[in-house]
Amino acid sequence: MEPVVLGMVVEFNPYHLGHQYFLTQAKTLINPDVVIAVTSTSFTMRGEVAIVDKFAKTKQMLSEGIDIVLELPCAKSVQSADFFAYHSVKALSQMQITDLAFGVENEDLAKLYQLLAIIQTPNFQKHLQKALKTFTSYKKAYSRALEESGTASELIALFNQPNITLALQYLKAIQDLELNISVHAIKRQGSHYHDTEITHPFASASGIRKALRSGKEITGYVPESTLKQSFANQNLTEERMFALLQYALLVNQQGQKAIIGLSEGIEYYLIAHLKSASSYADLIDRIKNKRYSISKFQRIFLYLLLEIPKTFDQFQPYLRVLGFSEQGEKYLGTLPKETKSEIITSLKNTKNPIGLIELKATQLYEILTDKQGLTQTEFLIPLKRKD
């Protein structure tokens, strides 16, 4: 009998009770032989500096019952939802998962597939192109296009939930890759993703990060394994990020045109506000506008600092294992030779352009968070959990 292999896409910034609930529910529902998680590294999809580095996060994920932790490198993860979802699902498919689980506000898969079908119709796309001329926020443009194309108000309300965009992109990636896997939507519990205040035992990661920044107690809102983590000092991180951006935008202007994300003169807009900003938080306040999301700007900041070229999508990605359990190690041994040949276990001696960007990202994270010696961990073998 073929093993049941559960895949999931995670960020855990940081891992909290809602994440623990999701993991427990998914394992109870599916009863997998192996659990594989693909994770963004030390920077998140939205371009934020993670408060826990990828190696510490991997160790925690293994302790919480995940059998194989895969890396979605910075160049592939600090991207828009469609790109992030596609490459996450592709990595999991290479590991031959049989099931994919994700958290979402409404677990009705029929409604999610209905929404996906609508946004892929020529009629919707026609209205979307028109809406994008008025609303440069994709979320607002999509909502307007859904209204104009006659979509039911119930489905529009569903689309506007925080986790729906990624859920739809996971489903679309499965379609595009023509995968034969079972999909499981787990209803999200407690606070919404964007809630910044802790008002529920299942607090959002945003709320927990805000509490940590202000020195508030988070016991009771996160698992024991999270309380043992060494969190990055968010104030120090922003202070150093601001200084590096001043150099990258105001001093080191040569070659900016080749950097991904720098188009439509956006660099001049950033430079103008950076010159008058007094801090990173002040810069974020100044650059807020209706045309671009803060997430887009945060991604551009990282593209600049990591010097990621517009041609990066031509680079061949790699399949990297950050850690595994004994059960995970056994499963890795059963994979086809073609898959095994693509797996790497460290970035030692790497010449892969995506790997070189990842090395630079870890060096940047080390500078921003003052976690000295972190880069050396890139050259070590994966973490192993004894079962």
mmCIF file of C-alpha atoms in Angstrom:
data_model
loop_
_atom_site.group_PDB
_atom_site.id
_atom_site.type_symbol
_atom_site.label_atom_id
_atom_site.label_comp_id
_atom_site.label_asym_id
_atom_site.label_seq_id
_atom_site.Cartn_x
_atom_site.Cartn_y
_atom_site.Cartn_z
ATOM 1 C CA MET A 1 0.000 0.000 0.000
ATOM 2 C CA GLU A 2 1.292 3.428 -0.957
ATOM 3 C CA PRO A 3 1.996 5.757 2.002
ATOM 4 C CA VAL A 4 -0.322 8.682 2.751
ATOM 5 C CA VAL A 5 1.858 11.792 2.514
ATOM 6 C CA LEU A 6 0.442 15.054 3.822
ATOM 7 C CA GLY A 7 1.865 18.307 2.487
ATOM 8 C CA MET A 8 1.397 21.815 3.843
ATOM 9 C CA VAL A 9 2.763 25.310 3.208
ATOM 10 C CA VAL A 10 3.781 27.242 6.331
ATOM 11 C CA GLU A 11 5.495 30.411 7.525
ATOM 12 C CA PHE A 12 5.011 30.239 11.325
ATOM 13 C CA ASN A 13 5.997 33.832 12.152
ATOM 14 C CA PRO A 14 5.812 32.714 14.932
ATOM 15 C CA TYR A 15 4.208 29.297 15.469
ATOM 16 C CA HIS A 16 1.120 29.784 17.645
ATOM 17 C CA LEU A 17 -1.872 27.863 19.020
ATOM 18 C CA GLY A 18 -3.843 28.363 15.815
ATOM 19 C CA HIS A 19 -1.020 26.742 13.842
ATOM 20 C CA GLN A 20 -0.852 23.903 16.351
ATOM 21 C CA TYR A 21 -4.623 23.405 16.027
ATOM 22 C CA PHE A 22 -4.340 23.318 12.223
ATOM 23 C CA LEU A 23 -1.528 20.757 12.313
ATOM 24 C CA THR A 24 -3.402 18.553 14.810
ATOM 25 C CA GLN A 25 -6.662 18.749 12.850
ATOM 26 C CA ALA A 26 -4.948 17.939 9.550
ATOM 27 C CA LYS A 27 -3.152 14.919 11.007
ATOM 28 C CA THR A 28 -6.339 13.687 12.692
ATOM 29 C CA LEU A 29 -8.371 14.089 9.508
ATOM 30 C CA ILE A 30 -5.867 12.533 7.113
ATOM 31 C CA ASN A 31 -3.882 10.153 9.368
ATOM 32 C CA PRO A 32 -0.740 10.462 7.239
ATOM 33 C CA ASP A 33 2.309 8.224 7.296
ATOM 34 C CA VAL A 34 4.522 11.234 6.618
ATOM 35 C CA VAL A 35 4.008 14.989 7.070
ATOM 36 C CA ILE A 36 5.985 17.326 4.790
ATOM 37 C CA ALA A 37 6.023 21.106 5.180
ATOM 38 C CA VAL A 38 7.532 23.609 2.767
ATOM 39 C CA THR A 39 8.417 26.897 4.416
ATOM 40 C CA SER A 40 9.589 30.343 3.482
ATOM 41 C CA THR A 41 13.006 30.900 4.983
ATOM 42 C CA SER A 42 14.041 33.833 7.210
ATOM 43 C CA PHE A 43 11.962 36.366 5.272
ATOM 44 C CA THR A 44 8.232 35.995 4.715
ATOM 45 C CA MET A 45 6.101 36.065 1.578
ATOM 46 C CA ARG A 46 5.115 39.665 2.399
ATOM 47 C CA GLY A 47 8.736 40.769 2.670
ATOM 48 C CA GLU A 48 8.886 40.893 6.466
ATOM 49 C CA VAL A 49 11.906 39.859 8.497
ATOM 50 C CA ALA A 50 10.858 36.673 10.299
ATOM 51 C CA ILE A 51 11.195 36.883 14.065
ATOM 52 C CA VAL A 52 12.571 33.317 14.147
ATOM 53 C CA ASP A 53 15.306 32.204 11.728
ATOM 54 C CA LYS A 54 14.690 29.249 9.415
ATOM 55 C CA PHE A 55 16.969 26.856 11.293
ATOM 56 C CA ALA A 56 15.336 27.486 14.670
ATOM 57 C CA LYS A 57 11.951 27.244 12.953
ATOM 58 C CA THR A 58 12.909 23.918 11.391
ATOM 59 C CA LYS A 59 13.919 22.485 14.761
ATOM 60 C CA GLN A 60 10.587 23.569 16.231
ATOM 61 C CA MET A 61 8.609 22.135 13.296
ATOM 62 C CA LEU A 62 10.291 18.775 13.752
ATOM 63 C CA SER A 63 9.510 18.843 17.483
ATOM 64 C CA GLU A 64 5.844 19.541 16.659
ATOM 65 C CA GLY A 65 5.481 16.414 14.532
ATOM 66 C CA ILE A 66 6.474 17.425 11.002
ATOM 67 C CA ASP A 67 8.647 14.748 9.361
ATOM 68 C CA ILE A 68 10.326 16.645 6.519
ATOM 69 C CA VAL A 69 10.933 20.393 6.294
ATOM 70 C CA LEU A 70 11.596 21.787 2.824
ATOM 71 C CA GLU A 71 13.011 25.200 2.038
ATOM 72 C CA LEU A 72 11.231 27.549 -0.326
ATOM 73 C CA PRO A 73 14.222 29.839 -0.946
ATOM 74 C CA CYS A 74 13.944 33.570 -0.429
ATOM 75 C CA ALA A 75 14.015 34.340 -4.159
ATOM 76 C CA LYS A 76 10.957 32.110 -4.643
ATOM 77 C CA SER A 77 9.070 32.867 -1.422
ATOM 78 C CA VAL A 78 9.275 36.679 -1.159
ATOM 79 C CA GLN A 79 6.778 37.001 -3.978
ATOM 80 C CA SER A 80 3.109 37.562 -4.781
ATOM 81 C CA ALA A 81 0.566 34.937 -3.683
ATOM 82 C CA ASP A 82 0.302 33.226 -7.079
ATOM 83 C CA PHE A 83 4.069 32.792 -7.448
ATOM 84 C CA PHE A 84 4.506 31.730 -3.810
ATOM 85 C CA ALA A 85 1.680 29.184 -3.983
ATOM 86 C CA TYR A 86 2.764 27.711 -7.323
ATOM 87 C CA HIS A 87 6.348 27.057 -6.266
ATOM 88 C CA SER A 88 5.310 25.778 -2.830
ATOM 89 C CA VAL A 89 2.892 23.257 -4.340
ATOM 90 C CA LYS A 90 5.432 22.308 -7.006
ATOM 91 C CA ALA A 91 8.063 21.515 -4.356
ATOM 92 C CA LEU A 92 5.570 19.393 -2.422
ATOM 93 C CA SER A 93 4.512 17.601 -5.612
ATOM 94 C CA GLN A 94 8.133 16.670 -6.257
ATOM 95 C CA MET A 95 8.060 14.971 -2.860
ATOM 96 C CA GLN A 96 5.041 12.989 -4.091
ATOM 97 C CA ILE A 97 2.484 14.158 -1.542
ATOM 98 C CA THR A 98 -0.930 12.494 -1.719
ATOM 99 C CA ASP A 99 -2.781 15.187 0.256
ATOM 100 C CA LEU A 100 -2.540 18.951 0.721
ATOM 101 C CA ALA A 101 -4.040 20.776 3.716
ATOM 102 C CA PHE A 102 -4.340 24.520 4.251
ATOM 103 C CA GLY A 103 -6.089 26.827 6.698
ATOM 104 C CA VAL A 104 -8.897 29.075 5.530
ATOM 105 C CA GLU A 105 -11.838 31.035 6.969
ATOM 106 C CA ASN A 106 -14.435 28.989 5.082
ATOM 107 C CA GLU A 107 -13.653 25.305 4.581
ATOM 108 C CA ASP A 108 -16.348 24.780 1.925
ATOM 109 C CA LEU A 109 -14.231 23.524 -0.987
ATOM 110 C CA ALA A 110 -17.160 23.684 -3.387
ATOM 111 C CA LYS A 111 -17.400 27.444 -2.858
ATOM 112 C CA LEU A 112 -13.626 27.842 -3.255
ATOM 113 C CA TYR A 113 -13.676 25.956 -6.555
ATOM 114 C CA GLN A 114 -16.683 28.048 -7.612
ATOM 115 C CA LEU A 115 -14.716 31.229 -6.958
ATOM 116 C CA LEU A 116 -11.691 29.859 -8.793
ATOM 117 C CA ALA A 117 -13.823 29.028 -11.821
ATOM 118 C CA ILE A 118 -15.299 32.538 -11.851
ATOM 119 C CA ILE A 119 -11.964 34.382 -11.759
ATOM 120 C CA GLN A 120 -10.704 32.264 -14.660
ATOM 121 C CA THR A 121 -13.589 33.171 -17.001
ATOM 122 C CA PRO A 122 -13.048 35.634 -19.899
ATOM 123 C CA ASN A 123 -15.954 37.713 -18.568
ATOM 124 C CA PHE A 124 -14.293 38.189 -15.183
ATOM 125 C CA GLN A 125 -10.889 38.874 -16.746
ATOM 126 C CA LYS A 126 -12.459 41.578 -18.927
ATOM 127 C CA HIS A 127 -13.896 43.323 -15.858
ATOM 128 C CA LEU A 128 -10.632 42.814 -13.954
ATOM 129 C CA GLN A 129 -8.578 44.619 -16.582
ATOM 130 C CA LYS A 130 -11.013 47.527 -16.417
ATOM 131 C CA ALA A 131 -10.972 47.554 -12.599
ATOM 132 C CA LEU A 132 -7.173 47.547 -12.490
ATOM 133 C CA LYS A 133 -7.211 50.940 -14.221
ATOM 134 C CA THR A 134 -9.098 52.338 -11.236
ATOM 135 C CA PHE A 135 -7.975 50.145 -8.340
ATOM 136 C CA THR A 136 -4.299 49.280 -8.338
ATOM 137 C CA SER A 137 -4.795 47.143 -5.232
ATOM 138 C CA TYR A 138 -5.382 43.640 -6.613
ATOM 139 C CA LYS A 139 -7.763 42.819 -3.760
ATOM 140 C CA LYS A 140 -9.962 45.852 -4.511
ATOM 141 C CA ALA A 141 -9.745 45.329 -8.251
ATOM 142 C CA TYR A 142 -10.766 41.683 -7.910
ATOM 143 C CA SER A 143 -13.689 42.626 -5.664
ATOM 144 C CA ARG A 144 -14.927 45.219 -8.151
ATOM 145 C CA ALA A 145 -14.517 42.786 -11.046
ATOM 146 C CA LEU A 146 -16.485 40.150 -9.113
ATOM 147 C CA GLU A 147 -19.278 42.684 -8.574
ATOM 148 C CA GLU A 148 -19.301 43.790 -12.223
ATOM 149 C CA SER A 149 -19.347 40.206 -13.464
ATOM 150 C CA GLY A 150 -22.469 39.452 -11.422
ATOM 151 C CA THR A 151 -20.908 37.275 -8.733
ATOM 152 C CA ALA A 152 -23.090 36.517 -5.721
ATOM 153 C CA SER A 153 -22.441 38.764 -2.707
ATOM 154 C CA GLU A 154 -21.768 35.672 -0.576
ATOM 155 C CA LEU A 155 -18.853 34.685 -2.817
ATOM 156 C CA ILE A 156 -17.496 38.254 -2.896
ATOM 157 C CA ALA A 157 -17.541 38.326 0.915
ATOM 158 C CA LEU A 158 -15.734 34.981 0.921
ATOM 159 C CA PHE A 159 -13.095 36.276 -1.491
ATOM 160 C CA ASN A 160 -12.346 39.205 0.826
ATOM 161 C CA GLN A 161 -11.357 36.941 3.733
ATOM 162 C CA PRO A 162 -7.584 37.139 4.485
ATOM 163 C CA ASN A 163 -6.563 33.556 3.638
ATOM 164 C CA ILE A 164 -8.772 33.042 0.584
ATOM 165 C CA THR A 165 -6.277 34.454 -1.926
ATOM 166 C CA LEU A 166 -3.641 31.861 -1.033
ATOM 167 C CA ALA A 167 -6.233 29.080 -0.875
ATOM 168 C CA LEU A 168 -7.367 29.883 -4.424
ATOM 169 C CA GLN A 169 -3.773 29.989 -5.621
ATOM 170 C CA TYR A 170 -3.065 26.562 -4.097
ATOM 171 C CA LEU A 171 -6.037 25.160 -5.984
ATOM 172 C CA LYS A 172 -4.961 26.897 -9.185
ATOM 173 C CA ALA A 173 -1.401 25.539 -8.802
ATOM 174 C CA ILE A 174 -2.785 22.016 -8.461
ATOM 175 C CA GLN A 175 -4.758 22.562 -11.679
ATOM 176 C CA ASP A 176 -1.819 24.069 -13.555
ATOM 177 C CA LEU A 177 0.538 21.277 -12.473
ATOM 178 C CA GLU A 178 -2.157 18.671 -13.234
ATOM 179 C CA LEU A 179 -1.707 16.992 -9.858
ATOM 180 C CA ASN A 180 -3.803 14.121 -8.594
ATOM 181 C CA ILE A 181 -3.861 14.915 -4.878
ATOM 182 C CA SER A 182 -6.613 15.230 -2.272
ATOM 183 C CA VAL A 183 -7.265 18.727 -0.946
ATOM 184 C CA HIS A 184 -8.347 19.495 2.624
ATOM 185 C CA ALA A 185 -9.434 22.954 3.799
ATOM 186 C CA ILE A 186 -9.185 23.336 7.587
ATOM 187 C CA LYS A 187 -11.328 26.096 9.103
ATOM 188 C CA ARG A 188 -9.199 28.772 10.723
ATOM 189 C CA GLN A 189 -9.966 29.349 14.397
ATOM 190 C CA GLY A 190 -9.792 32.537 16.477
ATOM 191 C CA SER A 191 -8.348 35.845 15.311
ATOM 192 C CA HIS A 192 -8.100 36.812 11.649
ATOM 193 C CA TYR A 193 -4.693 36.984 10.001
ATOM 194 C CA HIS A 194 -4.594 40.798 10.060
ATOM 195 C CA ASP A 195 -5.796 41.197 13.676
ATOM 196 C CA THR A 196 -3.062 43.034 15.563
ATOM 197 C CA GLU A 197 -4.608 42.825 19.039
ATOM 198 C CA ILE A 198 -4.679 39.664 21.145
ATOM 199 C CA THR A 199 -8.352 39.108 21.944
ATOM 200 C CA HIS A 200 -8.605 35.319 21.592
ATOM 201 C CA PRO A 201 -6.527 32.326 22.785
ATOM 202 C CA PHE A 202 -5.940 31.600 19.090
ATOM 203 C CA ALA A 203 -4.229 34.943 18.506
ATOM 204 C CA SER A 204 -2.873 35.896 15.088
ATOM 205 C CA ALA A 205 0.852 35.936 14.342
ATOM 206 C CA SER A 206 0.532 39.704 13.755
ATOM 207 C CA GLY A 207 -0.968 40.175 17.221
ATOM 208 C CA ILE A 208 1.750 38.072 18.844
ATOM 209 C CA ARG A 209 4.525 40.000 17.066
ATOM 210 C CA LYS A 210 2.980 43.269 18.241
ATOM 211 C CA ALA A 211 2.807 41.948 21.808
ATOM 212 C CA LEU A 212 6.458 40.867 21.677
ATOM 213 C CA ARG A 213 7.508 44.279 20.372
ATOM 214 C CA SER A 214 5.826 46.026 23.302
ATOM 215 C CA GLY A 215 7.171 43.542 25.855
ATOM 216 C CA LYS A 216 3.810 41.953 26.659
ATOM 217 C CA GLU A 217 3.456 38.380 27.878
ATOM 218 C CA ILE A 218 2.506 35.812 25.212
ATOM 219 C CA THR A 219 2.252 32.766 27.481
ATOM 220 C CA GLY A 220 -1.120 31.154 26.902
ATOM 221 C CA TYR A 221 -1.212 32.182 23.244
ATOM 222 C CA VAL A 222 1.637 30.044 21.894
ATOM 223 C CA PRO A 223 2.835 26.455 22.438
ATOM 224 C CA GLU A 224 5.664 25.693 24.846
ATOM 225 C CA SER A 225 8.068 25.195 21.940
ATOM 226 C CA THR A 226 7.530 28.821 20.838
ATOM 227 C CA LEU A 227 8.273 30.189 24.308
ATOM 228 C CA LYS A 228 11.711 28.576 24.038
ATOM 229 C CA GLN A 229 12.560 30.511 20.866
ATOM 230 C CA SER A 230 14.958 33.434 20.694
ATOM 231 C CA PHE A 231 12.988 36.142 18.886
ATOM 232 C CA ALA A 232 14.561 38.796 16.704
ATOM 233 C CA ASN A 233 14.448 42.302 18.170
ATOM 234 C CA GLN A 234 11.992 43.984 15.814
ATOM 235 C CA ASN A 235 13.100 47.524 16.710
ATOM 236 C CA LEU A 236 16.770 46.697 16.055
ATOM 237 C CA THR A 237 15.830 44.965 12.809
ATOM 238 C CA GLU A 238 13.959 48.007 11.512
ATOM 239 C CA GLU A 239 16.738 50.373 12.563
ATOM 240 C CA ARG A 240 19.310 48.370 10.616
ATOM 241 C CA MET A 241 16.965 47.860 7.665
ATOM 242 C CA PHE A 242 16.485 51.627 7.423
ATOM 243 C CA ALA A 243 20.248 52.237 7.348
ATOM 244 C CA LEU A 244 20.811 49.595 4.671
ATOM 245 C CA LEU A 245 17.996 50.998 2.533
ATOM 246 C CA GLN A 246 19.510 54.464 2.761
ATOM 247 C CA TYR A 247 22.715 53.053 1.328
ATOM 248 C CA ALA A 248 21.018 50.887 -1.322
ATOM 249 C CA LEU A 249 18.719 53.631 -2.620
ATOM 250 C CA LEU A 250 20.654 56.840 -2.004
ATOM 251 C CA VAL A 251 24.265 55.743 -2.480
ATOM 252 C CA ASN A 252 24.463 52.503 -4.440
ATOM 253 C CA GLN A 253 22.233 53.483 -7.359
ATOM 254 C CA GLN A 254 24.245 51.787 -10.071
ATOM 255 C CA GLY A 255 22.426 48.817 -11.559
ATOM 256 C CA GLN A 256 19.057 49.513 -9.915
ATOM 257 C CA LYS A 257 17.247 49.198 -13.239
ATOM 258 C CA ALA A 258 18.173 45.506 -13.367
ATOM 259 C CA ILE A 259 16.512 44.732 -9.998
ATOM 260 C CA ILE A 260 13.148 42.980 -9.970
ATOM 261 C CA GLY A 261 10.263 45.191 -8.871
ATOM 262 C CA LEU A 262 11.858 48.462 -9.896
ATOM 263 C CA SER A 263 9.600 49.664 -12.691
ATOM 264 C CA GLU A 264 7.377 52.654 -13.482
ATOM 265 C CA GLY A 265 9.895 54.887 -11.707
ATOM 266 C CA ILE A 266 9.069 53.393 -8.325
ATOM 267 C CA GLU A 267 12.677 53.845 -7.200
ATOM 268 C CA TYR A 268 12.335 57.631 -7.544
ATOM 269 C CA TYR A 269 9.199 57.550 -5.414
ATOM 270 C CA LEU A 270 11.061 55.588 -2.723
ATOM 271 C CA ILE A 271 14.150 57.804 -2.870
ATOM 272 C CA ALA A 272 12.071 60.968 -2.479
ATOM 273 C CA HIS A 273 10.383 59.673 0.673
ATOM 274 C CA LEU A 274 13.519 58.042 2.057
ATOM 275 C CA LYS A 275 15.334 61.394 2.000
ATOM 276 C CA SER A 276 12.770 62.929 4.353
ATOM 277 C CA ALA A 277 11.984 59.871 6.502
ATOM 278 C CA SER A 278 13.437 59.713 10.003
ATOM 279 C CA SER A 279 13.016 55.969 10.614
ATOM 280 C CA TYR A 280 11.816 52.766 8.986
ATOM 281 C CA ALA A 281 8.342 53.155 10.513
ATOM 282 C CA ASP A 282 8.221 56.748 9.274
ATOM 283 C CA LEU A 283 9.231 55.582 5.783
ATOM 284 C CA ILE A 284 6.418 52.994 5.743
ATOM 285 C CA ASP A 285 3.908 55.670 6.760
ATOM 286 C CA ARG A 286 5.139 58.033 4.038
ATOM 287 C CA ILE A 287 5.080 55.545 1.161
ATOM 288 C CA LYS A 288 1.586 54.178 1.834
ATOM 289 C CA ASN A 289 -0.616 54.851 -1.169
ATOM 290 C CA LYS A 290 -3.530 53.419 -3.143
ATOM 291 C CA ARG A 291 -1.326 52.195 -5.964
ATOM 292 C CA TYR A 292 0.922 49.723 -4.164
ATOM 293 C CA SER A 293 0.578 47.610 -1.032
ATOM 294 C CA ILE A 294 3.097 47.825 1.797
ATOM 295 C CA SER A 295 3.909 44.168 1.108
ATOM 296 C CA LYS A 296 5.004 45.106 -2.409
ATOM 297 C CA PHE A 297 7.327 47.790 -1.046
ATOM 298 C CA GLN A 298 8.749 45.428 1.580
ATOM 299 C CA ARG A 299 9.498 42.871 -1.124
ATOM 300 C CA ILE A 300 11.205 45.530 -3.240
ATOM 301 C CA PHE A 301 13.371 46.487 -0.252
ATOM 302 C CA LEU A 302 14.616 42.891 -0.057
ATOM 303 C CA TYR A 303 15.110 42.641 -3.830
ATOM 304 C CA LEU A 304 17.308 45.732 -3.587
ATOM 305 C CA LEU A 305 19.353 44.532 -0.636
ATOM 306 C CA LEU A 306 19.779 41.048 -2.099
ATOM 307 C CA GLU A 307 20.296 42.403 -5.639
ATOM 308 C CA ILE A 308 17.790 39.982 -7.145
ATOM 309 C CA PRO A 309 17.736 40.560 -10.924
ATOM 310 C CA LYS A 310 14.648 40.723 -13.111
ATOM 311 C CA THR A 311 15.897 37.565 -14.819
ATOM 312 C CA PHE A 312 15.809 35.521 -11.591
ATOM 313 C CA ASP A 313 12.833 33.401 -12.733
ATOM 314 C CA GLN A 314 15.103 31.876 -15.380
ATOM 315 C CA PHE A 315 17.252 30.332 -12.645
ATOM 316 C CA GLN A 316 16.688 26.664 -11.884
ATOM 317 C CA PRO A 317 15.373 26.176 -8.329
ATOM 318 C CA TYR A 318 16.618 23.429 -6.034
ATOM 319 C CA LEU A 319 14.864 21.039 -3.672
ATOM 320 C CA ARG A 320 16.417 21.482 -0.250
ATOM 321 C CA VAL A 321 15.722 19.504 2.911
ATOM 322 C CA LEU A 322 16.274 21.564 6.080
ATOM 323 C CA GLY A 323 15.418 18.791 8.502
ATOM 324 C CA PHE A 324 13.729 15.430 8.931
ATOM 325 C CA SER A 325 12.590 12.834 11.456
ATOM 326 C CA GLU A 326 13.619 9.186 11.293
ATOM 327 C CA GLN A 327 10.308 8.485 9.552
ATOM 328 C CA GLY A 328 11.004 11.333 7.136
ATOM 329 C CA GLU A 329 14.479 10.010 6.414
ATOM 330 C CA LYS A 330 13.039 6.589 5.567
ATOM 331 C CA TYR A 331 10.530 8.203 3.224
ATOM 332 C CA LEU A 332 13.241 10.208 1.456
ATOM 333 C CA GLY A 333 14.932 6.891 0.691
ATOM 334 C CA THR A 334 11.848 5.681 -1.186
ATOM 335 C CA LEU A 335 11.685 8.611 -3.607
ATOM 336 C CA PRO A 336 12.555 8.089 -7.293
ATOM 337 C CA LYS A 337 16.150 8.615 -8.391
ATOM 338 C CA GLU A 338 15.096 11.653 -10.430
ATOM 339 C CA THR A 339 13.761 13.372 -7.301
ATOM 340 C CA LYS A 340 16.702 12.347 -5.147
ATOM 341 C CA SER A 341 19.083 13.826 -7.703
ATOM 342 C CA GLU A 342 17.424 17.248 -7.254
ATOM 343 C CA ILE A 343 17.584 17.236 -3.449
ATOM 344 C CA ILE A 344 20.375 19.134 -1.742
ATOM 345 C CA THR A 345 21.087 19.083 1.976
ATOM 346 C CA SER A 346 23.211 22.213 2.365
ATOM 347 C CA LEU A 347 24.440 25.227 0.408
ATOM 348 C CA LYS A 348 28.073 24.216 0.753
ATOM 349 C CA ASN A 349 29.878 24.787 -2.562
ATOM 350 C CA THR A 350 26.629 25.773 -4.262
ATOM 351 C CA LYS A 351 26.831 27.518 -7.614
ATOM 352 C CA ASN A 352 23.083 27.669 -8.093
ATOM 353 C CA PRO A 353 22.060 31.359 -8.474
ATOM 354 C CA ILE A 354 18.985 30.783 -6.266
ATOM 355 C CA GLY A 355 21.235 29.174 -3.664
ATOM 356 C CA LEU A 356 23.671 32.086 -3.802
ATOM 357 C CA ILE A 357 20.774 34.504 -3.244
ATOM 358 C CA GLU A 358 19.666 32.374 -0.279
ATOM 359 C CA LEU A 359 23.162 32.558 1.206
ATOM 360 C CA LYS A 360 23.083 36.318 0.833
ATOM 361 C CA ALA A 361 19.619 36.381 2.463
ATOM 362 C CA THR A 362 20.917 34.531 5.506
ATOM 363 C CA GLN A 363 23.864 36.927 5.722
ATOM 364 C CA LEU A 364 21.414 39.838 5.546
ATOM 365 C CA TYR A 365 19.237 38.267 8.250
ATOM 366 C CA GLU A 366 22.324 37.812 10.420
ATOM 367 C CA ILE A 367 23.155 41.509 10.063
ATOM 368 C CA LEU A 368 19.590 42.684 10.689
ATOM 369 C CA THR A 369 19.019 40.524 13.773
ATOM 370 C CA ASP A 370 22.564 40.334 15.157
ATOM 371 C CA LYS A 371 22.389 36.517 15.109
ATOM 372 C CA GLN A 372 26.076 35.942 14.576
ATOM 373 C CA GLY A 373 27.261 32.703 12.990
ATOM 374 C CA LEU A 374 23.912 31.899 11.392
ATOM 375 C CA THR A 375 25.363 31.816 7.885
ATOM 376 C CA GLN A 376 27.697 28.973 8.822
ATOM 377 C CA THR A 377 24.659 26.808 9.490
ATOM 378 C CA GLU A 378 23.914 26.924 5.752
ATOM 379 C CA PHE A 379 26.887 24.608 5.215
ATOM 380 C CA LEU A 380 25.818 21.957 7.727
ATOM 381 C CA ILE A 381 23.767 18.804 7.119
ATOM 382 C CA PRO A 382 20.000 18.908 7.861
ATOM 383 C CA LEU A 383 18.626 18.693 11.380
ATOM 384 C CA LYS A 384 17.422 15.254 12.420
ATOM 385 C CA ARG A 385 14.774 14.415 15.000
ATOM 386 C CA LYS A 386 15.008 11.067 16.707
ATOM 387 C CA ASP A 387 11.596 9.403 16.881
#
